[in-house]
CSV table of C-alpha atoms and ligand atoms in Angstrom, one decimal:
chain,number,residue,atom,x,y,z
M,2,UNK,CA,236.7,74.4,84.6
M,3,UNK,CA,238.9,77.1,86.4
M,4,UNK,CA,238.4,80.4,87.2
M,5,UNK,CA,239.9,83.3,85.2
M,6,UNK,CA,241.1,86.8,85.0
M,7,UNK,CA,242.3,88.9,82.4
M,8,UNK,CA,244.1,92.0,82.7
M,9,UNK,CA,244.8,92.9,79.2
M,10,UNK,CA,241.3,91.8,77.0
M,11,UNK,CA,243.1,92.8,73.6
M,12,UNK,CA,246.3,90.9,74.4
M,13,UNK,CA,244.5,87.5,75.2
M,14,UNK,CA,244.1,84.5,73.0
M,15,UNK,CA,240.7,83.7,74.0
M,16,UNK,CA,239.0,86.6,73.1
M,17,UNK,CA,235.0,85.8,72.1
M,18,UNK,CA,233.3,86.6,68.8
M,19,UNK,CA,231.0,88.9,70.6
M,20,UNK,CA,233.3,91.1,72.2
M,21,UNK,CA,236.2,91.6,69.5
M,22,UNK,CA,239.3,93.7,70.2
M,23,UNK,CA,238.9,97.7,71.7
M,24,UNK,CA,235.5,96.1,73.7
M,25,UNK,CA,236.6,95.6,76.6
M,26,UNK,CA,239.9,96.2,78.6
M,27,UNK,CA,239.7,93.6,81.4
M,28,UNK,CA,237.5,90.8,82.4
M,29,UNK,CA,237.3,87.9,85.0
M,30,UNK,CA,235.0,84.3,84.7
M,31,UNK,CA,234.1,81.8,86.7
M,32,UNK,CA,232.3,79.0,85.7
M,33,UNK,CA,228.5,78.3,85.7
M,34,UNK,CA,227.7,74.7,86.9
M,35,UNK,CA,224.2,72.7,86.5
M,36,UNK,CA,224.5,69.3,88.0
M,37,UNK,CA,228.2,68.1,87.5
M,38,UNK,CA,228.1,69.9,84.3
M,39,UNK,CA,229.9,73.1,83.1
M,40,UNK,CA,226.8,75.0,81.1
M,41,UNK,CA,228.6,78.7,80.8
M,42,UNK,CA,230.4,81.2,82.5
M,43,UNK,CA,229.8,84.0,84.8
M,44,UNK,CA,232.0,86.4,84.0
M,45,UNK,CA,232.6,90.6,85.0
M,46,UNK,CA,234.3,92.6,82.4
M,47,UNK,CA,235.1,96.5,82.1
M,48,UNK,CA,235.4,98.7,79.8
M,49,UNK,CA,235.6,102.2,80.7
M,50,UNK,CA,238.7,104.4,80.1
M,51,UNK,CA,241.3,103.8,83.1
M,52,UNK,CA,242.9,100.4,83.8
M,53,UNK,CA,241.6,98.3,86.1
M,54,UNK,CA,242.3,94.8,86.8
M,55,UNK,CA,240.3,92.3,88.4
M,56,UNK,CA,241.4,90.2,91.6
M,57,UNK,CA,240.5,87.7,94.2
M,58,UNK,CA,238.1,89.2,95.8
M,59,UNK,CA,235.9,89.9,92.2
M,60,UNK,CA,236.8,85.9,91.8
M,61,UNK,CA,235.4,84.9,95.2
M,62,UNK,CA,232.5,87.3,94.8
M,63,UNK,CA,231.6,85.6,91.2
M,64,UNK,CA,231.9,81.9,92.6
M,65,UNK,CA,229.4,82.8,95.2
M,66,UNK,CA,227.0,84.1,92.7
M,67,UNK,CA,227.9,81.2,90.0
M,68,UNK,CA,227.0,78.5,93.8
M,69,UNK,CA,224.1,80.6,93.9
M,70,UNK,CA,223.2,80.3,90.2
M,71,UNK,CA,223.8,76.5,89.7
M,72,UNK,CA,221.3,75.8,92.8
M,73,UNK,CA,218.5,77.9,91.1
M,74,UNK,CA,219.6,76.4,87.4
M,75,UNK,CA,219.4,72.9,88.7
M,76,UNK,CA,215.9,73.8,90.9
M,77,UNK,CA,214.7,75.3,87.8
M,78,UNK,CA,215.5,71.8,85.5
M,79,UNK,CA,214.4,69.8,88.6
M,80,UNK,CA,211.1,71.4,88.3
M,81,UNK,CA,211.0,71.3,84.4
M,82,UNK,CA,212.0,67.8,84.4
M,83,UNK,CA,209.0,67.0,87.3
M,84,UNK,CA,206.4,68.7,85.2
M,85,UNK,CA,207.1,67.1,81.6
M,86,UNK,CA,207.1,64.0,84.0
M,87,UNK,CA,203.6,64.5,85.5
M,88,UNK,CA,202.3,65.9,81.9
M,89,UNK,CA,203.4,62.4,80.5
M,90,UNK,CA,201.8,60.5,83.6
M,91,UNK,CA,198.7,62.3,83.3
M,92,UNK,CA,198.3,61.8,79.4
M,93,UNK,CA,199.4,57.9,79.6
M,94,UNK,CA,196.3,57.9,83.0
M,95,UNK,CA,193.7,59.1,80.3
M,96,UNK,CA,194.9,57.2,77.6
M,97,UNK,CA,194.9,54.2,79.6
M,98,UNK,CA,191.5,54.8,81.1
M,99,UNK,CA,190.2,55.6,77.5
M,100,UNK,CA,192.0,52.5,76.2
M,101,UNK,CA,190.2,50.3,79.0
M,102,UNK,CA,186.9,51.5,78.4
M,103,UNK,CA,186.8,51.1,74.3
M,104,UNK,CA,188.7,47.5,74.9
M,105,UNK,CA,185.8,46.6,77.5
M,106,UNK,CA,183.5,47.5,75.3
M,107,UNK,CA,184.2,45.7,72.7
M,108,UNK,CA,185.3,42.7,74.7
M,109,UNK,CA,181.6,43.0,76.0
M,110,UNK,CA,179.9,42.6,73.0
M,111,UNK,CA,180.9,39.4,71.6
M,112,UNK,CA,181.0,37.7,75.0
M,113,UNK,CA,177.2,38.4,75.6
M,114,UNK,CA,176.8,37.0,72.3
M,115,UNK,CA,178.8,33.7,73.7
M,116,UNK,CA,176.8,33.8,76.6
M,117,UNK,CA,173.6,34.1,75.1
M,118,UNK,CA,174.3,31.6,72.5
M,119,UNK,CA,175.5,28.9,75.2
M,120,UNK,CA,172.4,29.5,77.2
M,121,UNK,CA,170.1,28.4,74.1
M,122,UNK,CA,172.4,25.6,72.9
M,123,UNK,CA,172.1,24.0,77.1
M,124,UNK,CA,168.8,24.9,77.1
M,125,UNK,CA,168.3,22.9,73.5
M,126,UNK,CA,170.0,20.2,74.2
M,127,UNK,CA,168.4,19.1,78.1
M,128,UNK,CA,164.8,19.9,76.8
M,129,UNK,CA,165.0,18.5,72.8
M,130,UNK,CA,168.0,16.3,72.7
M,131,UNK,CA,168.5,14.5,76.3
M,132,UNK,CA,164.7,13.2,76.0
M,133,UNK,CA,165.4,11.5,73.3
M,134,UNK,CA,168.1,9.1,74.2
M,135,UNK,CA,167.2,6.4,75.6
M,136,UNK,CA,169.0,5.5,78.8
M,137,UNK,CA,169.7,1.8,77.1
M,138,UNK,CA,172.3,3.9,74.6
M,139,UNK,CA,175.1,4.3,77.5
M,140,UNK,CA,178.3,5.6,75.5
M,141,UNK,CA,175.6,8.4,73.7
M,142,UNK,CA,173.8,9.1,77.1
M,143,UNK,CA,177.7,9.5,78.5
M,144,UNK,CA,178.5,11.9,75.9
M,145,UNK,CA,175.8,14.0,76.4
M,146,UNK,CA,176.4,14.4,80.0
M,147,UNK,CA,180.4,15.9,78.5
M,148,UNK,CA,178.9,17.8,76.3
M,149,UNK,CA,176.5,19.2,79.0
M,150,UNK,CA,179.4,19.9,81.5
M,151,UNK,CA,181.6,21.5,79.2
M,152,UNK,CA,178.9,24.0,78.2
M,153,UNK,CA,178.1,24.9,81.9
M,154,UNK,CA,182.1,25.5,82.1
M,155,UNK,CA,181.9,27.4,78.8
M,156,UNK,CA,178.9,29.7,81.2
M,157,UNK,CA,180.5,29.8,84.2
M,158,UNK,CA,183.9,31.5,82.7
M,159,UNK,CA,182.2,33.4,80.2
M,160,UNK,CA,180.2,34.7,83.8
M,161,UNK,CA,183.7,35.6,85.3
M,162,UNK,CA,185.4,37.3,82.4
M,163,UNK,CA,182.0,39.5,82.3
M,164,UNK,CA,182.5,40.1,86.1
M,165,UNK,CA,186.4,41.0,85.5
M,166,UNK,CA,185.8,43.3,82.9
M,167,UNK,CA,183.2,45.1,85.0
M,168,UNK,CA,185.6,45.0,88.1
M,169,UNK,CA,188.3,46.1,86.2
M,170,UNK,CA,186.3,48.8,85.0
M,171,UNK,CA,184.9,49.8,88.5
M,172,UNK,CA,188.5,50.0,90.0
M,173,UNK,CA,189.8,52.3,87.1
M,174,UNK,CA,186.7,54.5,87.9
M,175,UNK,CA,187.8,54.4,91.2
M,176,UNK,CA,191.2,55.1,90.8
M,177,UNK,CA,190.9,57.9,88.0
M,178,UNK,CA,188.5,60.0,90.7
M,179,UNK,CA,185.5,59.8,88.2
M,180,UNK,CA,183.2,57.9,90.8
M,181,UNK,CA,181.1,59.9,92.1
M,182,UNK,CA,180.3,59.3,95.9
M,183,UNK,CA,177.5,59.9,97.9
M,184,UNK,CA,178.2,60.6,101.1
M,185,UNK,CA,175.6,60.5,103.9
M,186,UNK,CA,175.0,59.6,107.6
M,187,UNK,CA,174.2,55.6,107.6
M,188,UNK,CA,174.0,53.4,110.2
M,189,UNK,CA,176.0,50.3,109.7
M,190,UNK,CA,173.8,47.5,110.7
M,191,UNK,CA,171.9,48.7,107.7
M,192,UNK,CA,174.7,48.3,105.7
M,193,UNK,CA,175.3,44.9,107.1
M,194,UNK,CA,171.6,44.1,106.6
M,195,UNK,CA,171.9,45.1,102.8
M,196,UNK,CA,174.8,43.1,102.1
M,197,UNK,CA,173.4,40.3,103.7
M,198,UNK,CA,170.3,40.5,101.9
M,199,UNK,CA,172.5,40.1,98.8
M,200,UNK,CA,174.5,37.4,99.7
M,201,UNK,CA,171.6,35.4,101.2
M,202,UNK,CA,171.4,33.0,98.4
M,203,UNK,CA,175.9,32.1,98.2
M,204,UNK,CA,175.3,31.2,101.9
M,205,UNK,CA,172.3,28.8,101.5
M,206,UNK,CA,173.9,27.5,98.4
M,207,UNK,CA,176.6,26.2,100.6
M,208,UNK,CA,174.8,25.5,103.8
M,209,UNK,CA,176.4,28.4,105.6
M,210,UNK,CA,175.1,30.2,108.6
M,211,UNK,CA,175.6,34.2,108.9
M,212,UNK,CA,176.0,35.0,112.4
M,213,UNK,CA,175.4,39.0,113.3
M,214,UNK,CA,176.7,40.8,116.3
M,215,UNK,CA,176.4,44.1,115.3
M,216,UNK,CA,174.6,46.9,117.4
M,217,UNK,CA,171.9,49.0,116.2
M,218,UNK,CA,173.4,52.4,117.2
M,219,UNK,CA,176.7,52.6,115.2
M,220,UNK,CA,176.9,55.6,112.6
M,221,UNK,CA,179.5,56.9,110.2
M,222,UNK,CA,179.3,58.8,107.5
M,223,UNK,CA,179.9,56.8,103.8
M,224,UNK,CA,178.4,56.0,100.3
M,225,UNK,CA,175.7,53.2,101.4
M,226,UNK,CA,176.2,51.2,97.9
M,227,UNK,CA,179.9,51.4,98.0
M,228,UNK,CA,180.3,49.9,101.9
M,229,UNK,CA,177.8,47.3,101.1
M,230,UNK,CA,179.8,46.1,98.1
M,231,UNK,CA,182.6,46.1,100.1
M,232,UNK,CA,180.8,44.1,102.5
M,233,UNK,CA,179.2,42.0,100.0
M,234,UNK,CA,182.9,41.0,98.8
M,235,UNK,CA,183.8,39.6,102.2
M,236,UNK,CA,180.9,37.6,102.6
M,237,UNK,CA,181.2,36.0,99.5
M,238,UNK,CA,184.8,35.4,100.1
M,239,UNK,CA,184.4,34.1,103.5
M,240,UNK,CA,181.6,31.4,102.2
M,241,UNK,CA,183.8,30.8,98.7
M,242,UNK,CA,186.6,29.7,101.2
M,243,UNK,CA,184.9,28.0,103.6
M,244,UNK,CA,183.0,24.5,103.7
M,245,UNK,CA,181.5,24.6,106.8
M,246,UNK,CA,180.6,26.5,110.0
M,247,UNK,CA,178.9,29.9,110.5
M,248,UNK,CA,180.7,33.1,109.2
M,249,UNK,CA,180.5,36.0,111.9
M,250,UNK,CA,180.0,40.0,111.1
M,251,UNK,CA,180.7,42.0,114.1
M,252,UNK,CA,181.0,45.4,114.6
M,253,UNK,CA,181.9,48.1,117.5
M,254,UNK,CA,183.1,51.4,118.2
M,255,UNK,CA,186.0,52.7,119.3
M,256,UNK,CA,187.7,56.0,119.7
M,257,UNK,CA,186.9,57.7,116.8
M,258,UNK,CA,186.0,54.7,114.9
M,259,UNK,CA,184.0,52.1,113.7
M,260,UNK,CA,185.0,48.7,113.4
M,261,UNK,CA,183.5,46.1,111.2
M,262,UNK,CA,184.6,42.7,111.1
M,263,UNK,CA,184.0,39.5,108.9
M,264,UNK,CA,185.0,36.5,110.4
M,265,UNK,CA,185.2,32.5,108.7
M,266,UNK,CA,186.5,29.1,109.9
M,267,UNK,CA,187.6,28.4,106.4
M,268,UNK,CA,191.1,27.7,104.6
M,269,UNK,CA,193.0,30.6,106.0
M,270,UNK,CA,195.7,32.6,104.1
M,271,UNK,CA,199.6,32.2,104.7
M,272,UNK,CA,201.4,35.1,106.5
M,273,UNK,CA,203.1,35.7,102.9
M,274,UNK,CA,199.8,35.9,100.7
M,275,UNK,CA,198.3,38.1,103.4
M,276,UNK,CA,200.7,40.9,102.4
M,277,UNK,CA,199.6,41.0,98.8
M,278,UNK,CA,195.7,39.8,98.9
M,279,UNK,CA,195.0,43.8,98.3
M,280,UNK,CA,196.6,44.3,95.5
M,281,UNK,CA,195.0,43.9,92.1
M,282,UNK,CA,194.8,40.5,90.1
M,283,UNK,CA,195.9,38.6,93.2
M,284,UNK,CA,194.0,35.2,94.3
M,285,UNK,CA,196.5,33.4,96.6
M,286,UNK,CA,196.8,29.7,98.1
M,287,UNK,CA,197.4,26.9,95.3
M,288,UNK,CA,196.9,27.5,91.6
M,289,UNK,CA,197.7,24.5,90.6
M,290,UNK,CA,195.1,22.8,92.5
M,291,UNK,CA,191.8,24.6,92.1
M,292,UNK,CA,190.5,26.9,88.9
M,293,UNK,CA,190.2,30.4,90.3
M,294,UNK,CA,187.0,31.2,90.8
M,295,UNK,CA,186.9,35.1,91.1
M,296,UNK,CA,188.8,37.9,89.6
M,297,UNK,CA,191.2,38.9,92.3
M,298,UNK,CA,189.6,42.3,92.2
M,299,UNK,CA,187.3,42.1,94.9
M,300,UNK,CA,190.0,43.2,97.8
M,301,UNK,CA,191.7,45.6,95.5
M,302,UNK,CA,188.2,47.3,94.5
M,303,UNK,CA,187.5,47.3,98.9
M,304,UNK,CA,190.5,48.9,100.1
M,305,UNK,CA,190.1,51.7,97.3
M,306,UNK,CA,186.4,52.3,98.6
M,307,UNK,CA,187.6,51.9,102.6
M,308,UNK,CA,190.6,54.2,101.7
M,309,UNK,CA,188.3,56.9,100.6
M,310,UNK,CA,186.4,56.8,103.2
M,311,UNK,CA,189.5,57.6,105.1
M,312,UNK,CA,189.7,54.6,107.1
M,313,UNK,CA,191.7,51.5,106.3
M,314,UNK,CA,191.1,47.6,105.7
M,315,UNK,CA,193.3,44.7,106.9
M,316,UNK,CA,193.5,40.8,107.5
M,317,UNK,CA,194.3,38.4,110.2
M,318,UNK,CA,194.3,34.8,109.4
M,319,UNK,CA,195.8,31.7,110.3
M,320,UNK,CA,196.0,28.3,107.8
M,321,UNK,CA,193.6,26.0,108.2
M,322,UNK,CA,191.9,28.2,110.8
M,323,UNK,CA,190.0,30.5,109.3
M,324,UNK,CA,190.5,34.6,108.6
M,325,UNK,CA,189.1,37.6,110.0
M,326,UNK,CA,188.8,40.5,107.3
M,327,UNK,CA,188.3,44.0,109.0
M,328,UNK,CA,187.5,47.6,108.4
M,329,UNK,CA,187.9,50.8,110.2
M,330,UNK,CA,185.8,53.8,109.2
M,331,UNK,CA,186.4,57.1,111.1
M,332,UNK,CA,183.2,58.0,113.3
M,333,UNK,CA,183.7,62.1,112.5
M,334,UNK,CA,184.1,62.7,108.6
M,335,UNK,CA,182.6,65.5,106.7
M,336,UNK,CA,181.1,65.1,103.8
M,337,UNK,CA,183.0,64.4,101.0
M,338,UNK,CA,180.3,65.4,98.4
M,339,UNK,CA,182.7,66.8,95.8
M,340,UNK,CA,182.3,63.3,93.5
M,341,UNK,CA,185.9,63.4,93.0
M,342,UNK,CA,188.6,60.7,94.9
M,343,UNK,CA,191.4,62.6,96.3
F,422,LIG,N1,188.3,34.8,103.7
F,422,LIG,C1,188.9,34.0,102.7
F,422,LIG,N2,189.5,33.2,102.7
F,422,LIG,C2,190.5,32.7,102.1
F,422,LIG,N3,190.9,33.4,101.7
F,422,LIG,C3,191.3,34.5,101.1
F,422,LIG,C4,189.4,35.0,101.7
F,422,LIG,N4,190.0,36.3,101.1
F,422,LIG,C5,190.2,36.6,100.2
F,422,LIG,N5,190.9,35.0,100.1
F,422,LIG,C6,192.0,34.9,98.7
F,422,LIG,O1,192.8,36.1,98.3
F,422,LIG,C7,192.1,36.5,97.2
F,422,LIG,C8,191.6,37.8,96.8
F,422,LIG,O2,190.1,38.2,96.8
F,422,LIG,P1,189.5,39.2,95.9
F,422,LIG,O3,190.3,40.3,96.0
F,422,LIG,O4,188.3,39.1,96.7
F,422,LIG,O5,189.4,38.0,94.6
F,422,LIG,P2,188.6,37.3,94.1
F,422,LIG,O6,187.6,37.1,95.7
F,422,LIG,O7,187.5,37.3,92.9
F,422,LIG,O8,189.3,35.9,94.1
F,422,LIG,C9,191.2,35.1,96.4
F,422,LIG,O9,191.4,35.0,95.3
F,422,LIG,C10,191.6,34.3,97.9
F,422,LIG,O10,192.8,33.9,97.6
F,423,LIG,MG1,186.0,38.4,96.5
């Protein structure tokens, strides 16, 4: 690990096999390091006719070269390592995508038949068997009701599983940049209307109303179906977590961006939970009291979509008072029609 100078190579005890006696006269060497290891020697050798020795000046020069060479070596090593890591990550990503795609397919096939047969069994039970049981036989009637409600749970959970698989594939497609984005000039009001129509049944079911405060002339550039998907998710969340009252959708222009917000007077979300809502598979609140009703992927997908538009999405909420989910989209954005996400 120390620099050496050799004045008489033939007399030196450390002669290298590659250079036997009589090939060199004098030499000097300094260690070459990479990281904290010595990986080699940088040397000068002289084999001319006259006697020549190396002194401090040459060692100093060698040291400087060695320092530069060490940096270059480190860089090369780091670069090779990062290339390798990157290649590994890319390969892992590809196999993750393929794995997900085939697992989803394998899951969906039996799921379709489970759901199909459950529907048939439920229908037969209701149409053929229930009428046969007389109201007098209270015990059998109660059992039948239980069976019917069990079948309903199978159906609901089966549908939830189907939604989960679909959402998972969707998210994976967006993340892998495999989604084709159809960016076009859009009116926010149209997007809101389309999402409201798509979720009208949900509002009706829970007797909730939707108040719209969306001016007609707010334009953005975006993918219509994907932005509708974001709003459908925000609407259905608002409905899901609200018992009564009205849900309000607003939109307005700000410098350089259009903001859309969906406010509900529902259960609200604690400060701590707000931080993780947009992560995958997060369903917050008390998981002990209620069965999870969704997939926990809706907001993660929404965030991917909004981010792809160059915008952002956030939440403001107070437990027991309500929640407001908002997203902002830049007004002037060059269309990205290359079909790849960043
Ligand atoms: N409007 C809301 N009010 C209260 N909690 C909400 C609201 N929207 C979302 N959340 C919480 O965020 C979680 C994640 O939402 P999301 O990603 O859409 O998944 P999912 O709707 O499938 O549960 C929900 O499970 C819920 O706990
Ligand atoms: Mg949701």
